């Protein structure tokens, strides 16, 4: 009983201390809506029976289709050891048009594993992807981690229509930060700690159209519910801003793939 009491006292002290710390910070909230678009093209080159190499180019529009948000170039390899299991690694070069900081270069590394299971004409799949995003500029680690690591968990259901080139699908995806910095009053005196959270919920539906054995198109619509906590500090180390930016994005996209 003594040990149990000590555990409860310790947990209560931690909770009280965290609450007091959080309440002492000035948190401001903003909310926006946006309509976006994505267009991409990809070339897939099979290497043997289990490997495939893919090169892709993508353009993303935001600000109600009025501005270029990102231009991405990707190169990846996919390995399929079993019929219902895939693993992949991809490098992505990102030209990012941040409205706050202007154009900048980022580097992404995606590592993912996908398992699938067929139930009749339905195909269910679960993909777990870890994304590492590296910045090319110098950053304050209390404001922006480098690399920024995110876990993306996607559950997808596709339906194989008999004697049809179309394959409709729906999916849901969660983005969870793995090393987001927590807010501190002064980074000169306060230790860095991590305060991870779900920063995006993505819901989508679409349909793939198989033109022939080599060409295919993918039409889709997604809605993003984004949450982004940001801390800003003065040069001396004191916090000057602690904000939460909420954004609802409606995304329309078309992807084209050519497979050798």
CSV table of C-alpha atoms in Angstrom, one decimal:
chain,number,residue,atom,x,y,z
A,1,UNK,CA,0.0,0.0,0.0
A,2,UNK,CA,2.8,2.4,0.8
A,3,UNK,CA,4.4,1.8,-2.7
A,4,UNK,CA,1.0,2.3,-4.3
A,5,UNK,CA,0.4,5.6,-2.4
A,6,UNK,CA,3.8,6.8,-3.4
A,7,UNK,CA,3.0,6.1,-7.1
A,8,UNK,CA,-0.3,8.0,-6.9
A,9,UNK,CA,1.4,11.0,-5.2
A,10,UNK,CA,4.1,11.1,-7.8
A,11,UNK,CA,1.6,10.9,-10.7
A,12,UNK,CA,-0.5,13.7,-9.1
A,13,UNK,CA,2.6,15.9,-8.6
A,14,UNK,CA,3.5,15.4,-12.3
A,15,UNK,CA,0.0,16.2,-13.5
A,16,UNK,CA,-0.3,19.3,-11.3
A,17,UNK,CA,3.2,20.5,-12.4
A,18,UNK,CA,2.4,20.0,-16.1
A,19,UNK,CA,-1.0,21.7,-15.8
A,20,UNK,CA,0.5,24.7,-14.0
A,21,UNK,CA,3.2,24.9,-16.6
A,22,UNK,CA,0.7,24.7,-19.5
A,23,UNK,CA,-1.7,27.3,-18.0
A,24,UNK,CA,1.1,29.8,-17.5
A,25,UNK,CA,1.8,29.9,-21.3
A,26,UNK,CA,-0.1,32.4,-23.6
A,27,UNK,CA,-1.8,30.2,-26.2
A,28,UNK,CA,-3.5,31.9,-29.1
A,29,UNK,CA,-5.6,30.0,-31.7
A,30,UNK,CA,-6.3,30.7,-35.4
A,31,UNK,CA,-8.5,28.8,-37.8
A,32,UNK,CA,-8.5,28.9,-41.6
A,33,UNK,CA,-10.0,27.0,-44.6
A,34,UNK,CA,-8.3,26.3,-47.9
A,35,UNK,CA,-9.0,24.5,-51.2
A,36,UNK,CA,-6.0,22.8,-52.7
A,37,UNK,CA,-5.0,20.7,-55.7
A,38,UNK,CA,-2.3,18.1,-56.4
A,39,UNK,CA,-1.0,16.8,-59.8
A,40,UNK,CA,1.6,14.1,-60.1
A,41,UNK,CA,3.2,11.8,-62.6
A,42,UNK,CA,5.2,8.6,-61.8
A,43,UNK,CA,7.4,6.1,-63.7
A,44,UNK,CA,7.6,2.6,-62.2
A,45,UNK,CA,10.3,0.2,-63.3
A,46,UNK,CA,10.0,-3.5,-62.1
A,47,UNK,CA,13.3,-5.0,-61.0
A,48,UNK,CA,12.8,-8.8,-61.0
A,49,UNK,CA,9.7,-10.2,-59.4
A,50,UNK,CA,9.9,-8.6,-55.9
A,51,UNK,CA,11.4,-5.1,-56.4
A,52,UNK,CA,10.3,-2.0,-58.2
A,53,UNK,CA,11.9,1.4,-58.7
A,54,UNK,CA,9.7,4.5,-58.9
A,55,UNK,CA,10.4,8.1,-59.9
A,56,UNK,CA,7.8,10.8,-59.4
A,57,UNK,CA,7.2,14.5,-59.8
A,58,UNK,CA,4.4,16.4,-58.1
A,59,UNK,CA,3.0,19.9,-58.0
A,60,UNK,CA,0.8,21.1,-55.1
A,61,UNK,CA,-1.4,24.2,-55.2
A,62,UNK,CA,-2.9,26.0,-52.1
A,63,UNK,CA,-4.5,29.3,-51.2
A,64,UNK,CA,-7.7,28.3,-53.1
A,65,UNK,CA,-5.6,27.2,-56.1
A,66,UNK,CA,-4.0,30.6,-56.3
A,67,UNK,CA,-0.4,29.7,-55.3
A,68,UNK,CA,2.1,27.0,-55.7
A,69,UNK,CA,2.6,25.3,-52.4
A,70,UNK,CA,5.2,22.7,-53.1
A,71,UNK,CA,7.1,21.0,-55.9
A,72,UNK,CA,8.3,17.5,-55.1
A,73,UNK,CA,10.7,15.1,-56.8
A,74,UNK,CA,10.8,11.5,-55.4
A,75,UNK,CA,12.8,8.4,-56.0
A,76,UNK,CA,12.0,5.2,-54.1
A,77,UNK,CA,12.2,1.4,-54.1
A,78,UNK,CA,9.5,-1.0,-53.1
A,79,UNK,CA,10.0,-4.6,-52.0
A,80,UNK,CA,7.2,-7.2,-52.0
A,81,UNK,CA,8.4,-10.3,-50.1
A,82,UNK,CA,4.9,-11.7,-49.9
A,83,UNK,CA,1.7,-11.3,-51.8
A,84,UNK,CA,0.1,-9.3,-48.9
A,85,UNK,CA,3.1,-7.5,-47.6
A,86,UNK,CA,5.1,-4.6,-49.0
A,87,UNK,CA,7.9,-2.4,-47.7
A,88,UNK,CA,9.3,0.8,-49.3
A,89,UNK,CA,11.9,3.5,-48.9
A,90,UNK,CA,11.7,6.8,-50.7
A,91,UNK,CA,13.7,10.0,-50.9
A,92,UNK,CA,11.8,13.3,-51.7
A,93,UNK,CA,13.4,16.6,-52.7
A,94,UNK,CA,10.9,19.3,-51.6
A,95,UNK,CA,10.7,22.9,-52.9
A,96,UNK,CA,8.5,24.4,-50.2
A,97,UNK,CA,6.7,27.8,-50.5
A,98,UNK,CA,6.1,28.7,-46.9
A,99,UNK,CA,4.0,31.9,-46.8
A,100,UNK,CA,5.8,32.9,-43.6
A,101,UNK,CA,9.5,32.1,-44.5
A,102,UNK,CA,9.3,32.1,-48.4
A,103,UNK,CA,10.7,29.4,-50.7
A,104,UNK,CA,13.0,26.9,-49.1
A,105,UNK,CA,14.4,23.4,-49.6
A,106,UNK,CA,13.6,20.4,-47.5
A,107,UNK,CA,14.5,16.7,-47.8
A,108,UNK,CA,12.2,13.9,-46.9
A,109,UNK,CA,12.8,10.2,-46.2
A,110,UNK,CA,9.8,7.9,-46.1
A,111,UNK,CA,10.1,4.4,-44.7
A,112,UNK,CA,6.9,2.3,-44.8
A,113,UNK,CA,5.4,-1.1,-44.4
A,114,UNK,CA,2.0,-2.1,-45.9
A,115,UNK,CA,-0.1,-5.2,-45.1
A,116,UNK,CA,-3.2,-6.1,-47.1
A,117,UNK,CA,-6.0,-8.6,-46.9
A,118,UNK,CA,-8.7,-9.6,-49.3
A,119,UNK,CA,-12.3,-10.1,-48.3
A,120,UNK,CA,-14.3,-11.1,-51.4
A,121,UNK,CA,-14.0,-8.2,-53.8
A,122,UNK,CA,-12.8,-5.8,-51.0
A,123,UNK,CA,-9.1,-5.2,-50.4
A,124,UNK,CA,-8.2,-3.9,-46.9
A,125,UNK,CA,-4.8,-2.5,-46.2
A,126,UNK,CA,-2.9,-0.8,-43.4
A,127,UNK,CA,0.2,1.3,-44.1
A,128,UNK,CA,2.5,2.5,-41.4
A,129,UNK,CA,4.9,5.1,-42.6
A,130,UNK,CA,7.6,7.0,-40.7
A,131,UNK,CA,8.6,10.3,-42.3
A,132,UNK,CA,11.8,12.1,-41.6
A,133,UNK,CA,11.9,15.7,-42.9
A,134,UNK,CA,15.2,17.6,-42.9
A,135,UNK,CA,15.6,21.3,-43.3
A,136,UNK,CA,18.3,23.1,-45.3
A,137,UNK,CA,18.3,26.2,-43.2
A,138,UNK,CA,19.4,26.7,-39.6
A,139,UNK,CA,16.7,26.4,-37.0
A,140,UNK,CA,16.1,26.8,-33.2
A,141,UNK,CA,15.5,23.3,-32.0
A,142,UNK,CA,13.0,24.7,-29.4
A,143,UNK,CA,10.9,26.0,-32.3
A,144,UNK,CA,11.4,23.5,-35.1
A,145,UNK,CA,12.9,20.0,-34.8
A,146,UNK,CA,15.4,18.9,-37.5
A,147,UNK,CA,14.6,16.3,-38.6
A,148,UNK,CA,10.9,16.5,-37.9
A,149,UNK,CA,9.7,12.9,-37.5
A,150,UNK,CA,6.1,11.9,-38.1
A,151,UNK,CA,4.2,8.6,-38.0
A,152,UNK,CA,1.5,8.2,-40.6
A,153,UNK,CA,-1.0,5.4,-40.1
A,154,UNK,CA,-3.4,4.8,-43.0
A,155,UNK,CA,-6.3,2.4,-43.2
A,156,UNK,CA,-7.7,1.9,-46.8
A,157,UNK,CA,-10.5,-0.1,-48.3
A,158,UNK,CA,-10.7,-0.7,-52.1
A,159,UNK,CA,-13.4,-2.5,-54.1
A,160,UNK,CA,-12.6,-4.5,-57.3
A,161,UNK,CA,-15.5,-4.0,-59.7
A,162,UNK,CA,-15.9,-7.0,-61.9
A,163,UNK,CA,-15.1,-6.5,-65.6
A,164,UNK,CA,-14.3,-2.8,-65.0
A,165,UNK,CA,-11.3,-0.5,-65.4
A,166,UNK,CA,-12.4,1.4,-62.2
A,167,UNK,CA,-11.4,0.6,-58.7
A,168,UNK,CA,-13.0,2.9,-56.1
A,169,UNK,CA,-11.6,3.3,-52.6
A,170,UNK,CA,-11.9,5.1,-49.3
A,171,UNK,CA,-9.2,5.7,-46.6
A,172,UNK,CA,-8.5,7.4,-43.3
A,173,UNK,CA,-5.0,8.5,-42.1
A,174,UNK,CA,-3.6,9.8,-38.8
A,175,UNK,CA,-0.4,11.9,-38.6
A,176,UNK,CA,1.3,11.7,-35.2
A,177,UNK,CA,4.4,13.8,-34.3
A,178,UNK,CA,7.2,11.8,-32.8
A,179,UNK,CA,9.6,14.6,-31.7
A,180,UNK,CA,7.6,17.9,-31.6
A,181,UNK,CA,9.2,20.3,-29.1
A,182,UNK,CA,7.2,21.4,-26.1
A,183,UNK,CA,6.8,25.0,-25.1
A,184,UNK,CA,9.1,26.5,-22.5
A,185,UNK,CA,9.2,29.9,-20.9
A,186,UNK,CA,12.9,30.5,-21.7
A,187,UNK,CA,15.1,28.2,-23.6
A,188,UNK,CA,18.2,29.5,-21.9
A,189,UNK,CA,17.1,28.0,-18.6
A,190,UNK,CA,14.4,25.4,-19.4
A,191,UNK,CA,15.4,22.0,-20.7
A,192,UNK,CA,14.1,20.8,-24.1
A,193,UNK,CA,11.3,18.2,-23.9
A,194,UNK,CA,8.9,16.5,-26.4
A,195,UNK,CA,5.2,17.1,-26.5
A,196,UNK,CA,3.8,14.9,-29.3
A,197,UNK,CA,0.3,15.1,-30.6
A,198,UNK,CA,-1.9,14.1,-33.6
A,199,UNK,CA,-1.3,17.0,-36.1
A,200,UNK,CA,-3.5,15.8,-39.0
A,201,UNK,CA,-6.5,13.7,-39.6
A,202,UNK,CA,-7.0,12.9,-43.3
A,203,UNK,CA,-10.2,11.4,-44.8
A,204,UNK,CA,-10.4,10.6,-48.5
A,205,UNK,CA,-12.1,8.8,-51.3
A,206,UNK,CA,-11.2,8.2,-54.9
A,207,UNK,CA,-11.0,5.8,-57.8
A,208,UNK,CA,-8.2,4.3,-59.9
A,209,UNK,CA,-8.7,3.9,-63.6
A,210,UNK,CA,-6.6,1.3,-65.4
A,211,UNK,CA,-6.1,2.4,-69.0
A,212,UNK,CA,-4.1,-0.6,-69.9
A,213,UNK,CA,-1.3,-2.8,-68.4
A,214,UNK,CA,1.1,0.2,-68.5
A,215,UNK,CA,-0.9,3.3,-67.9
A,216,UNK,CA,-3.3,4.2,-65.0
A,217,UNK,CA,-4.9,7.3,-63.5
A,218,UNK,CA,-6.0,8.0,-59.9
A,219,UNK,CA,-8.7,10.6,-59.1
A,220,UNK,CA,-9.2,11.5,-55.5
A,221,UNK,CA,-10.6,14.0,-53.0
A,222,UNK,CA,-9.2,14.4,-49.4
A,223,UNK,CA,-10.1,16.6,-46.5
A,224,UNK,CA,-7.4,17.5,-44.0
A,225,UNK,CA,-8.0,18.6,-40.4
A,226,UNK,CA,-4.6,20.1,-39.4
A,227,UNK,CA,-3.3,21.2,-36.0
A,228,UNK,CA,0.0,22.9,-35.7
A,229,UNK,CA,1.4,24.1,-32.4
A,230,UNK,CA,4.2,26.7,-32.8
A,231,UNK,CA,6.5,28.3,-30.3
A,232,UNK,CA,8.4,31.4,-31.0
A,233,UNK,CA,11.2,32.9,-28.9
A,234,UNK,CA,13.0,36.2,-28.6
A,235,UNK,CA,16.7,36.3,-29.3
A,236,UNK,CA,17.4,36.4,-25.6
A,237,UNK,CA,15.5,33.1,-25.1
A,238,UNK,CA,12.2,34.3,-23.7
A,239,UNK,CA,9.0,33.0,-25.3
A,240,UNK,CA,7.2,35.6,-27.4
A,241,UNK,CA,4.4,33.5,-29.0
A,242,UNK,CA,2.7,30.2,-28.3
A,243,UNK,CA,0.0,29.5,-30.9
A,244,UNK,CA,-2.2,26.7,-32.3
A,245,UNK,CA,-3.1,27.0,-36.0
A,246,UNK,CA,-6.1,24.9,-37.1
A,247,UNK,CA,-6.7,24.4,-40.8
A,248,UNK,CA,-9.4,22.5,-42.8
A,249,UNK,CA,-8.2,21.8,-46.4
A,250,UNK,CA,-10.2,20.3,-49.2
A,251,UNK,CA,-7.8,18.7,-51.6
A,252,UNK,CA,-8.5,17.5,-55.2
A,253,UNK,CA,-5.9,15.4,-57.0
A,254,UNK,CA,-5.0,13.5,-60.2
A,255,UNK,CA,-2.1,11.1,-60.4
A,256,UNK,CA,-0.8,9.4,-63.5
A,257,UNK,CA,1.5,6.4,-63.5
A,258,UNK,CA,3.4,4.6,-66.3
A,259,UNK,CA,4.6,1.1,-65.5
A,260,UNK,CA,7.1,-0.6,-67.7
